[in-house]
PDB file of C-alpha atoms in Angstrom:
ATOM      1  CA  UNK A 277      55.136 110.937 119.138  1.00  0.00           C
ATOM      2  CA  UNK A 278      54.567 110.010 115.346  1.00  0.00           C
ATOM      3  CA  UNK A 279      57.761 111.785 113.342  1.00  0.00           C
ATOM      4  CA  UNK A 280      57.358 114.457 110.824  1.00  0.00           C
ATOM      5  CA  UNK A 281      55.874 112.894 107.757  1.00  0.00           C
ATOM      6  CA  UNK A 282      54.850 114.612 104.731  1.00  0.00           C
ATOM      7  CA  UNK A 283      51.756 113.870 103.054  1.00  0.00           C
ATOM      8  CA  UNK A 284      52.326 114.870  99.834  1.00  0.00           C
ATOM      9  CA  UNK A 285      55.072 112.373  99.212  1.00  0.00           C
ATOM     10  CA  UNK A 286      53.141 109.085  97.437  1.00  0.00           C
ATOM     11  CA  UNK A 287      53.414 105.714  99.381  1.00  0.00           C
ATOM     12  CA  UNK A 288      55.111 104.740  96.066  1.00  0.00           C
ATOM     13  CA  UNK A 289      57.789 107.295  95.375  1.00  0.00           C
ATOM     14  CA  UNK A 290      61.032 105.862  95.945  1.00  0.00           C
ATOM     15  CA  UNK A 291      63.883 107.079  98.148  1.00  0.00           C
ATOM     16  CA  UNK A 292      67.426 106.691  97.224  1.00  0.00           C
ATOM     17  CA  UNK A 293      70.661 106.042  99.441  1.00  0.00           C
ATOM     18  CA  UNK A 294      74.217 105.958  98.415  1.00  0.00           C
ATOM     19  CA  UNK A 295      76.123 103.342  99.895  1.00  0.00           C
ATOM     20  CA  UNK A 296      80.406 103.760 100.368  1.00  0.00           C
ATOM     21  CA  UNK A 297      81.600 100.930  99.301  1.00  0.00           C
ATOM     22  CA  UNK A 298      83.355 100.497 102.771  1.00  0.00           C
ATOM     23  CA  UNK A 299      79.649  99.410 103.837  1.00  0.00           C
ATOM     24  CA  UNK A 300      78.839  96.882 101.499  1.00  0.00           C
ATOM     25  CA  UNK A 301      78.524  93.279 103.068  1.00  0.00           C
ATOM     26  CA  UNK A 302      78.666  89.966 101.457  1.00  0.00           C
ATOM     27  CA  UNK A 303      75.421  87.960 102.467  1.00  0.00           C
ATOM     28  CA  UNK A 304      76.469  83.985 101.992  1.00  0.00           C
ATOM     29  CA  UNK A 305      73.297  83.112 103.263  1.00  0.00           C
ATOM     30  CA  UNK A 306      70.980  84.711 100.955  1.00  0.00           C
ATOM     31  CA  UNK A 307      73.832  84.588  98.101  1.00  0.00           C
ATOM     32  CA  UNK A 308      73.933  88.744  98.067  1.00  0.00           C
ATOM     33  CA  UNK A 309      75.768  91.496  98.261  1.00  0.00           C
ATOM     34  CA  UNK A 310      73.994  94.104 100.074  1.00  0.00           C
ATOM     35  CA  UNK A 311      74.554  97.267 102.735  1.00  0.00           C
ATOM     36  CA  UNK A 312      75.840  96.926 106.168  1.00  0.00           C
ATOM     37  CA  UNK A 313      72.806  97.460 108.894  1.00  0.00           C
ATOM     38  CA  UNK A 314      74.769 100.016 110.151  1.00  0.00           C
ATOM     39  CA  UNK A 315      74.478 102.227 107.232  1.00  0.00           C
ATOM     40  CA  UNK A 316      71.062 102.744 107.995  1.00  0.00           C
ATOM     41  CA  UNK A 317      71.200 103.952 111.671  1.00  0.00           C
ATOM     42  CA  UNK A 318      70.150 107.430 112.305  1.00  0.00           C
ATOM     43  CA  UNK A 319      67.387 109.578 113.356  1.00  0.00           C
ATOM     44  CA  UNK A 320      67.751 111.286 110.264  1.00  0.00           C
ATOM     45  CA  UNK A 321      68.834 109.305 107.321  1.00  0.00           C
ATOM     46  CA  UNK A 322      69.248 111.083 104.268  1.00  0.00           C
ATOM     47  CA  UNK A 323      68.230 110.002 100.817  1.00  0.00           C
ATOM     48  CA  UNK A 324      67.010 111.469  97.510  1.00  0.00           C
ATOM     49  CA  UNK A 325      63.352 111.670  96.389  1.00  0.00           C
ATOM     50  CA  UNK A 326      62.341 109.736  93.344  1.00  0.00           C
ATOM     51  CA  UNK A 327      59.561 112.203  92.704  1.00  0.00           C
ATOM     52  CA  UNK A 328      61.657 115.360  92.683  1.00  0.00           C
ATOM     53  CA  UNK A 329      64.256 113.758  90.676  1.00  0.00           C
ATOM     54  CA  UNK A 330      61.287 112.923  87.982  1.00  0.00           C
ATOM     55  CA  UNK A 331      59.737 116.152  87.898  1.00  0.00           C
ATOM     56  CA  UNK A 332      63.300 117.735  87.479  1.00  0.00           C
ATOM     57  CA  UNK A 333      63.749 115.050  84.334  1.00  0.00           C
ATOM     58  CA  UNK A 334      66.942 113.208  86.148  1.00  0.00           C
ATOM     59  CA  UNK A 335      67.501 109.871  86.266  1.00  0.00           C
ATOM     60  CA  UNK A 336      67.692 107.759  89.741  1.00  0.00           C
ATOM     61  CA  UNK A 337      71.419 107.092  89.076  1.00  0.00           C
ATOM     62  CA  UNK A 338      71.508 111.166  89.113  1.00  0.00           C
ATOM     63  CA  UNK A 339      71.199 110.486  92.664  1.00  0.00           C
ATOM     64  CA  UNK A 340      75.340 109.898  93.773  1.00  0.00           C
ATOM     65  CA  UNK A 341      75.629 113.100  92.704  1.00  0.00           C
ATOM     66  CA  UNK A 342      79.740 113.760  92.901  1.00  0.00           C
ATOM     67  CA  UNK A 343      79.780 110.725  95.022  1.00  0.00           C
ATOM     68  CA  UNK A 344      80.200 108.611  91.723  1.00  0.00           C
ATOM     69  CA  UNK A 345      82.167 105.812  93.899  1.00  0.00           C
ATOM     70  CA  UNK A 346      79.739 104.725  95.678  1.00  0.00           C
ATOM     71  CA  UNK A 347      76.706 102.509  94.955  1.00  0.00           C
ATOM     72  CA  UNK A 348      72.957 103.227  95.465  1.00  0.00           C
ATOM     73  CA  UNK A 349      69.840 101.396  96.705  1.00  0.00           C
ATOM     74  CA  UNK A 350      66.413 102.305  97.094  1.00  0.00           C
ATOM     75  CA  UNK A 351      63.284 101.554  98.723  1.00  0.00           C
ATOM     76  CA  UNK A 352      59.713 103.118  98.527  1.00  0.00           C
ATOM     77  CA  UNK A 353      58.113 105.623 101.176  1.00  0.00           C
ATOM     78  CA  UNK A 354      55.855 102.787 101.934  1.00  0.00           C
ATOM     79  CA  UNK A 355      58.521 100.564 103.037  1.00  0.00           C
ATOM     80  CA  UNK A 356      59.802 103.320 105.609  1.00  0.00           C
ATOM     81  CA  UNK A 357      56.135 104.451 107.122  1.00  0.00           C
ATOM     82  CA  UNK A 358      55.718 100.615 107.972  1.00  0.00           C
ATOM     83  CA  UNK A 359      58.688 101.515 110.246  1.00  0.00           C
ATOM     84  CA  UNK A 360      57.064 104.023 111.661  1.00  0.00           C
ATOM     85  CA  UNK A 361      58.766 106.613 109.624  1.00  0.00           C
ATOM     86  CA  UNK A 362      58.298 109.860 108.146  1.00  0.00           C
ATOM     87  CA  UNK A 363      59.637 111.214 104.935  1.00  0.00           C
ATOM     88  CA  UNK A 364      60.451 114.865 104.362  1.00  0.00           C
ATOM     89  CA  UNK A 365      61.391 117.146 101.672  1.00  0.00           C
ATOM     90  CA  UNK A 366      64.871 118.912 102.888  1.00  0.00           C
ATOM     91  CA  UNK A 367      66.673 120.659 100.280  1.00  0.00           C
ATOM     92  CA  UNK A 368      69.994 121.405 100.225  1.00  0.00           C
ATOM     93  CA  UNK A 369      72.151 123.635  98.229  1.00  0.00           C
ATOM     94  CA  UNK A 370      74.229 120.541  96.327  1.00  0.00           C
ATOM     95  CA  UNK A 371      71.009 118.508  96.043  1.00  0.00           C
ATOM     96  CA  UNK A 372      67.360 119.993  95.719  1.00  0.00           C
ATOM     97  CA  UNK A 373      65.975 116.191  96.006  1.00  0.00           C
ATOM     98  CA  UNK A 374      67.478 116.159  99.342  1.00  0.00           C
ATOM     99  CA  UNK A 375      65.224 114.366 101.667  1.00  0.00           C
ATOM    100  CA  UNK A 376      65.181 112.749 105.187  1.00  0.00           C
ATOM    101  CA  UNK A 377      63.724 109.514 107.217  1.00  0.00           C
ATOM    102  CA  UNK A 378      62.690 110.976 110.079  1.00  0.00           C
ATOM    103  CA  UNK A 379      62.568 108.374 113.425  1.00  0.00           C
ATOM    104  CA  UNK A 380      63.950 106.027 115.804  1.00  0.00           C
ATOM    105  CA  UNK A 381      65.748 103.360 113.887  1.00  0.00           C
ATOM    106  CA  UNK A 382      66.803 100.422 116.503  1.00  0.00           C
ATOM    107  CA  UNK A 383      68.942  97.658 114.923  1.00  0.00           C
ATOM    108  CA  UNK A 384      66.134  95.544 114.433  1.00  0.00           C
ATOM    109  CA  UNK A 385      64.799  98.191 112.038  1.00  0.00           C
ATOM    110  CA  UNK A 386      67.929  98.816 110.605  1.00  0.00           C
ATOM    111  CA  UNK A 387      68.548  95.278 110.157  1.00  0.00           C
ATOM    112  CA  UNK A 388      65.114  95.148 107.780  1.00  0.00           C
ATOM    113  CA  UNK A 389      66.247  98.355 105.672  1.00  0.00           C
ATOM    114  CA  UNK A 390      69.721  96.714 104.622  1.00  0.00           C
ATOM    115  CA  UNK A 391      67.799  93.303 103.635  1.00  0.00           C
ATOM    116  CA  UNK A 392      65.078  95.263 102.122  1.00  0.00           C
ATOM    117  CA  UNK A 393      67.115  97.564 100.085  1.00  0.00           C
ATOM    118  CA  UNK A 394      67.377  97.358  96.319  1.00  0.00           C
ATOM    119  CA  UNK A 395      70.225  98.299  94.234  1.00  0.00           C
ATOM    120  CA  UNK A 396      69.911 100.768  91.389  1.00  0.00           C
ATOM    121  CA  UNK A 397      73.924 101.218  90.816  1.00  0.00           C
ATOM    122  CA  UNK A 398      75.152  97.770  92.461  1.00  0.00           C
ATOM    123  CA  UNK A 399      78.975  96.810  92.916  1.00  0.00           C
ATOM    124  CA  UNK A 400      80.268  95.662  89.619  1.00  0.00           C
ATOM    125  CA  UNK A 401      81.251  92.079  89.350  1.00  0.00           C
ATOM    126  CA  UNK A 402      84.877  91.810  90.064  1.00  0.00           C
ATOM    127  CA  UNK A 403      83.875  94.136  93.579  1.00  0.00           C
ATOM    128  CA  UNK A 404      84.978  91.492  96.651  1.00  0.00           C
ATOM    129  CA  UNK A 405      83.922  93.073  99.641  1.00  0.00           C
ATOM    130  CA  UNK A 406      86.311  92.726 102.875  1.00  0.00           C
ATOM    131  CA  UNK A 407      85.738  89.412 104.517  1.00  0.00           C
ATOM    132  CA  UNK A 408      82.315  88.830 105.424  1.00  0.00           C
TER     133      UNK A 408
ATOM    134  CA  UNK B 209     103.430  79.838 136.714  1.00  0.00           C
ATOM    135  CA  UNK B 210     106.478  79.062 138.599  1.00  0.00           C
ATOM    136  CA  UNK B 211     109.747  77.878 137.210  1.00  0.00           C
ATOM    137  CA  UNK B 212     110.130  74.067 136.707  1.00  0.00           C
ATOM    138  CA  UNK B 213     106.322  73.849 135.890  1.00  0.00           C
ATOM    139  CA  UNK B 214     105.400  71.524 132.512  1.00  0.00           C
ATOM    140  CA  UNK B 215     103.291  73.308 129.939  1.00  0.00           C
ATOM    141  CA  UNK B 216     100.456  71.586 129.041  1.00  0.00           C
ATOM    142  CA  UNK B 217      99.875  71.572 125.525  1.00  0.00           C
ATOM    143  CA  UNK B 218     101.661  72.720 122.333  1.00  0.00           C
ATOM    144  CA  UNK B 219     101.606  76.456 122.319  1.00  0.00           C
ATOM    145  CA  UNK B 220     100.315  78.084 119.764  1.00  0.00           C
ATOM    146  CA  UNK B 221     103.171  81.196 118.361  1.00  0.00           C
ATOM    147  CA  UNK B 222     102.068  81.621 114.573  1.00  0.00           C
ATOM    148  CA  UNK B 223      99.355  84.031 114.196  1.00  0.00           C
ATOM    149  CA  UNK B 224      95.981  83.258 112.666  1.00  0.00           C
ATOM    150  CA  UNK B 225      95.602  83.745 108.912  1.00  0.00           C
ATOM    151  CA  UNK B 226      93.118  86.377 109.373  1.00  0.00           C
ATOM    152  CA  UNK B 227      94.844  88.419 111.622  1.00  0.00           C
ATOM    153  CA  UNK B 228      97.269  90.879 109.548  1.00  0.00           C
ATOM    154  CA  UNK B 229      94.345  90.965 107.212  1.00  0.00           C
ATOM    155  CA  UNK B 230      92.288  92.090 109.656  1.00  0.00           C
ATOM    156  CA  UNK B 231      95.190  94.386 111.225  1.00  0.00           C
ATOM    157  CA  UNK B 232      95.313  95.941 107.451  1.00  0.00           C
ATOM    158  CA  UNK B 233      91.746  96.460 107.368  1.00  0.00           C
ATOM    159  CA  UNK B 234      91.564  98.621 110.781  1.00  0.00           C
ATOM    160  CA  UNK B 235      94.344 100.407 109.567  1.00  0.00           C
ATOM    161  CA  UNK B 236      93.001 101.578 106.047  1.00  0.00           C
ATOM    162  CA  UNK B 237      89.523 102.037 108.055  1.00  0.00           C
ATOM    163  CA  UNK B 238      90.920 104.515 110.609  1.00  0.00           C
ATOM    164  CA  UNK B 239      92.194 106.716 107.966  1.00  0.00           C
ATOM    165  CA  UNK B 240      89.031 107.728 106.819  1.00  0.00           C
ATOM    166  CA  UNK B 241      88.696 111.226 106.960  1.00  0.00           C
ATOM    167  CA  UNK B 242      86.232 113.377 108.370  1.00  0.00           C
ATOM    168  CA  UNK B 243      83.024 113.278 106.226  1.00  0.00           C
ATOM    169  CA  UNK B 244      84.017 109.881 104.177  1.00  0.00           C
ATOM    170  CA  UNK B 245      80.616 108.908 103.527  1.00  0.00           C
ATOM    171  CA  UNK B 246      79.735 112.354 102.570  1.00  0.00           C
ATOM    172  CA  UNK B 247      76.654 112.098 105.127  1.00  0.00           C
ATOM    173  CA  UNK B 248      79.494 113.970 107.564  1.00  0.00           C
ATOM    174  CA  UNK B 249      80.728 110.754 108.869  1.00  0.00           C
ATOM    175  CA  UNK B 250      82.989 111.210 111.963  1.00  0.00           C
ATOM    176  CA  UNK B 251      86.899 109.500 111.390  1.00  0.00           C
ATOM    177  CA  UNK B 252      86.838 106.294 112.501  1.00  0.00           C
ATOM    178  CA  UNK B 253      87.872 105.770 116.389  1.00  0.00           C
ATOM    179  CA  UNK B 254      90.942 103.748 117.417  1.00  0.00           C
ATOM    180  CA  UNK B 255      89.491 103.086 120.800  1.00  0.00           C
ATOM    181  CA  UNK B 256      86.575 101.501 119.074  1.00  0.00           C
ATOM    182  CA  UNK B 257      89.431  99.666 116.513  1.00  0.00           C
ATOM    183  CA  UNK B 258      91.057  98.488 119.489  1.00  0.00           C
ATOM    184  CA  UNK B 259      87.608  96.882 121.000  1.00  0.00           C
ATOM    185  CA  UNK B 260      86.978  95.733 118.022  1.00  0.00           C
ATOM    186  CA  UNK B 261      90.291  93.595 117.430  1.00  0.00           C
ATOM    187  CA  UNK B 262      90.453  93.068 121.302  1.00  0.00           C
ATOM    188  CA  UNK B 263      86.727  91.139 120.309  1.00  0.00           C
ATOM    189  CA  UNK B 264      88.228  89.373 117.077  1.00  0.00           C
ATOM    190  CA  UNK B 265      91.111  87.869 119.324  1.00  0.00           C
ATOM    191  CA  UNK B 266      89.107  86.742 121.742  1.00  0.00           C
ATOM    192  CA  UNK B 267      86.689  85.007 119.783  1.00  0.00           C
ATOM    193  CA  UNK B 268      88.336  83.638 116.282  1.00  0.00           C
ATOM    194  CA  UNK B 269      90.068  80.860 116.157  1.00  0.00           C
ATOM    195  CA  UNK B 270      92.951  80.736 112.937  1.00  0.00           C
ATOM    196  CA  UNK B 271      90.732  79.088 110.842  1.00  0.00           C
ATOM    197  CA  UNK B 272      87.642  81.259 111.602  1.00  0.00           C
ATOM    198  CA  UNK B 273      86.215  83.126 108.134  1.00  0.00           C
ATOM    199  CA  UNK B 274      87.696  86.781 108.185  1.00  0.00           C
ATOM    200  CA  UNK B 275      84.561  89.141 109.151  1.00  0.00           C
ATOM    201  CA  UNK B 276      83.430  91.950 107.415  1.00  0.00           C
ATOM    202  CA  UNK B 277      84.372  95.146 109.127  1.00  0.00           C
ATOM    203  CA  UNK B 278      82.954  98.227 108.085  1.00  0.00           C
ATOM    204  CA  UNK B 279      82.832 102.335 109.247  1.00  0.00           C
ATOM    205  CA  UNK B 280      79.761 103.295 111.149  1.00  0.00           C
ATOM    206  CA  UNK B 281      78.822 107.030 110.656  1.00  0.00           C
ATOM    207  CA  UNK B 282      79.316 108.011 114.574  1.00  0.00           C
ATOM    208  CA  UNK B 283      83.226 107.110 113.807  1.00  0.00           C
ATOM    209  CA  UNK B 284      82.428 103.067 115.348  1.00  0.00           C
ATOM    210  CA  UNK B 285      82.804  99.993 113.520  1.00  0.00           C
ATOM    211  CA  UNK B 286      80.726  96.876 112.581  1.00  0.00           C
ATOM    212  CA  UNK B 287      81.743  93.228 111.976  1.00  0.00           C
ATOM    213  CA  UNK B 288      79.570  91.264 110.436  1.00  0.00           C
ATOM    214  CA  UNK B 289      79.741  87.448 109.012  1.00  0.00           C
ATOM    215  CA  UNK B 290      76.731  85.982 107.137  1.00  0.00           C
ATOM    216  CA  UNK B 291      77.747  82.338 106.452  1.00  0.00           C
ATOM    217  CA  UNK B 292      76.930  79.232 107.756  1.00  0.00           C
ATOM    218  CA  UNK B 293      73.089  79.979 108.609  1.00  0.00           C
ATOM    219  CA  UNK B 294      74.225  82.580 110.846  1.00  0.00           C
ATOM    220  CA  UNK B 295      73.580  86.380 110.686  1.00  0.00           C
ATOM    221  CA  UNK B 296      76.573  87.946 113.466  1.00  0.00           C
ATOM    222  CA  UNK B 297      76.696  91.691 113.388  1.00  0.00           C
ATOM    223  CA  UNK B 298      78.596  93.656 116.327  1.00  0.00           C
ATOM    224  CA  UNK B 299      78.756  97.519 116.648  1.00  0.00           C
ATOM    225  CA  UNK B 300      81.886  99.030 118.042  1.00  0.00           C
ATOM    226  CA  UNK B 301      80.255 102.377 119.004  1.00  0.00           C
ATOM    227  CA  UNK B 302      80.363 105.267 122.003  1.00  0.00           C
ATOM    228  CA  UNK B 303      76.486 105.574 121.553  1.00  0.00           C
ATOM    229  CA  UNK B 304      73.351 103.032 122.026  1.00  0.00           C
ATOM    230  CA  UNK B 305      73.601 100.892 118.876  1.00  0.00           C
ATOM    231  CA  UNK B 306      77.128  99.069 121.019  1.00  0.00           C
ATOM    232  CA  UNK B 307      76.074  95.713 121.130  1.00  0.00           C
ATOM    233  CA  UNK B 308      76.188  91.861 119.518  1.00  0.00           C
ATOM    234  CA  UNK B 309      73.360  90.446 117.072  1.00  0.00           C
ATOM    235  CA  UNK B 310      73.501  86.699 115.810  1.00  0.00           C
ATOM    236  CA  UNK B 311      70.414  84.924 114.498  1.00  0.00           C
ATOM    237  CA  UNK B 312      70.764  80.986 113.665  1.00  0.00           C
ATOM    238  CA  UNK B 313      68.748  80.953 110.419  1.00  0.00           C
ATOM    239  CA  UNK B 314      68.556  77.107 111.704  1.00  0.00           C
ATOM    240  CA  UNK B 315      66.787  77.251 114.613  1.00  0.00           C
ATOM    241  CA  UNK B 316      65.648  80.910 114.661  1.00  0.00           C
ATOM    242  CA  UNK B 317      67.162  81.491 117.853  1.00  0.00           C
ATOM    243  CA  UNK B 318      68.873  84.911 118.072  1.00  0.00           C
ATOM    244  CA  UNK B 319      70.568  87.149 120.855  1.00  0.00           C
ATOM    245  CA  UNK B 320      70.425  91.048 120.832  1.00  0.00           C
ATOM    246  CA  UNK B 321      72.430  92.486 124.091  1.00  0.00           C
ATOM    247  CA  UNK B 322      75.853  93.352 125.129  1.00  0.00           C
ATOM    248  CA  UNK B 323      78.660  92.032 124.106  1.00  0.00           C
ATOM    249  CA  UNK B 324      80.530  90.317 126.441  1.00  0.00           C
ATOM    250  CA  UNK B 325      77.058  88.686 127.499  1.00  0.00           C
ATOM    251  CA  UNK B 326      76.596  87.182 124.106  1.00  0.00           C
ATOM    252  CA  UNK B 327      79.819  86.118 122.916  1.00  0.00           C
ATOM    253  CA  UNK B 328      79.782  82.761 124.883  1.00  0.00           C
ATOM    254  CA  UNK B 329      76.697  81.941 122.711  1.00  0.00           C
ATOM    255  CA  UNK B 330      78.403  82.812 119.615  1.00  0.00           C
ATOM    256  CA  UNK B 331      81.520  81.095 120.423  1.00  0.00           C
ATOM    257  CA  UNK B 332      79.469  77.772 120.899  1.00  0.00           C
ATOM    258  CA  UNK B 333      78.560  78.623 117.211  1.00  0.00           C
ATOM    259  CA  UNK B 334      81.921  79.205 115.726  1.00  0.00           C
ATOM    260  CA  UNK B 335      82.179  75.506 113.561  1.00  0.00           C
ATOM    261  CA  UNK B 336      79.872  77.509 111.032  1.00  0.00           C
ATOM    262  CA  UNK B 337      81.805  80.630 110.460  1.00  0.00           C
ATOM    263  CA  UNK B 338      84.524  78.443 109.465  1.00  0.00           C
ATOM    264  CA  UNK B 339      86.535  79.878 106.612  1.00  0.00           C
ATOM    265  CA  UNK B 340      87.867  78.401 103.083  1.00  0.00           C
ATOM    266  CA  UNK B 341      91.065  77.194 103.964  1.00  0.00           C
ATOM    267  CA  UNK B 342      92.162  77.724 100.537  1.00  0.00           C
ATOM    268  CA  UNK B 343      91.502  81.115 100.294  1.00  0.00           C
ATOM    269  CA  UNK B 344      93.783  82.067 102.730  1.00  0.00           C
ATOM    270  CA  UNK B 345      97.931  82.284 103.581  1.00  0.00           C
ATOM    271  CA  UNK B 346      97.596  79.570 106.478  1.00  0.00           C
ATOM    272  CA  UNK B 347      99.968  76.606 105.052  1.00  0.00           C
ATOM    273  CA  UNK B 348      99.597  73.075 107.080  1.00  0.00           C
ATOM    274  CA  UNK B 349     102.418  71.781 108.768  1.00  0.00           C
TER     275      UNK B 349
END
């Protein structure tokens, strides 16, 4: 069964996701920091919708909220329906962008959303993840 | 072994670089508290610590690269190296994501399962997660 998607949310809008810095990675192969696999494991993975953040005039970095420690990435709703997922609208009191990816994320999939994403805030510099 | 027996071999009594590193790490990790990632994240589990540094001992030797260990929302863990042409990743977790990854960028050969069915594959591996001797406390005799 095909997961709640809606319609009205363009292929192109992009969908935001902080990251803790606990789940940042160091990638020596590709030369990268990026965001553990596991950070994108969920039926339901929240992010924040690029289109309601435009229409409400804020800017993507808006999108931490009071989480202003952490980092963000994004990817586009196109990216996610590939993966057989849907993207809904789910407000919540401390964020009206709120929305979810709706559907079964096995590693594998996971594994393609945390080499896929693309920072917006990314760790500064001097940040030296643990190990790795 | 039975009194009087001769020990083959030196044995080894220092512990490896990594270790109170890693110890230190685990340690900061479980005192997460509830909701740390703000997506309601559940505090991190010392059985799954435990597994988790049960799998580091068992695998590493003392010059192995530290991994990276991170907090999985469903209070697990996940150690990860990405060095050497090798992608490992291992969830420490009560639900279905539990398991071992490693892909050999190399050959392209990867293994997806349980743990304890993959780690003799990854310890054949192990020459490439070697770590930068200089960047850690180990001091040659």
């Amino acid at each position: 069964m095909s997961p709640p998607d809606d319609a009205s949310i363009d292929n192109a809008t992009c969908l935001f996701r902080r990251v803790p810095p606990q789940q940042v990675t160091r990638d020596r192969n590709r030369g990268t920091l990026r965001p553990m696999s596991g950070h994108f494991l969920g039926t339901e993975m929240s992010v924040v919708l690029g289109d309601q953040l435009e229409a409400a005039g804020r800017s993507p970095e808006s999108a931490v909220g009071r989480h202003t420690d952490d980092f963000l990435v994004c990817g586009t709703a196109q990216c996610v329906r590939d993966e057989e997922q849907g993207v809904v609208h789910t407000e919540k009191d401390d964020e009206a962008a709120h929305g979810d990816v709706v559907g079964n994320k096995p590693k594998p999939r996971a594994r393609r959303f945390a080499n896929g994403a693309r920072w917006v805030i990314e760790p500064p510099t001097d940040f030296e993840p643990f190990g790795g | 072994m039975d009194e009087g027996d001769e020990i083959d071999g030196p044995i080894e009594t220092e512990p490896a670089p990594w270790l109170s590193s890693v110890a230190a790490r685990l340690d900061a990790l479980l005192r997460l508290p509830q909701d740390w990632d703000g997506y309601g994240g559940a505090p991190i589990s010392a059985e799954q610590a435990t597994r988790a540094l049960d799998f580091l001992l068992r695998l590493m030797r003392p010059t192995t690269a530290r991994p990276a260990i991170g907090p999985l929302s469903d209070g697990g863990l996940q150690v990860d190296w990405h060095r050497g042409q090798l992608d490992v990743e291992v969830m420490f977790s009560e639900g279905p994501n539990a398991g071992l990854y490693w892909l050999d960028l190399e050959t392209g050969h990867e293994f997806e399962g349980p743990i304890d069915t993959g780690i003799e594959g990854l310890r054949r591996l192990m020459d490439r997660l070697e770590g930068d001797l200089t960047t850690t406390t180990h001091v040659a005799a």
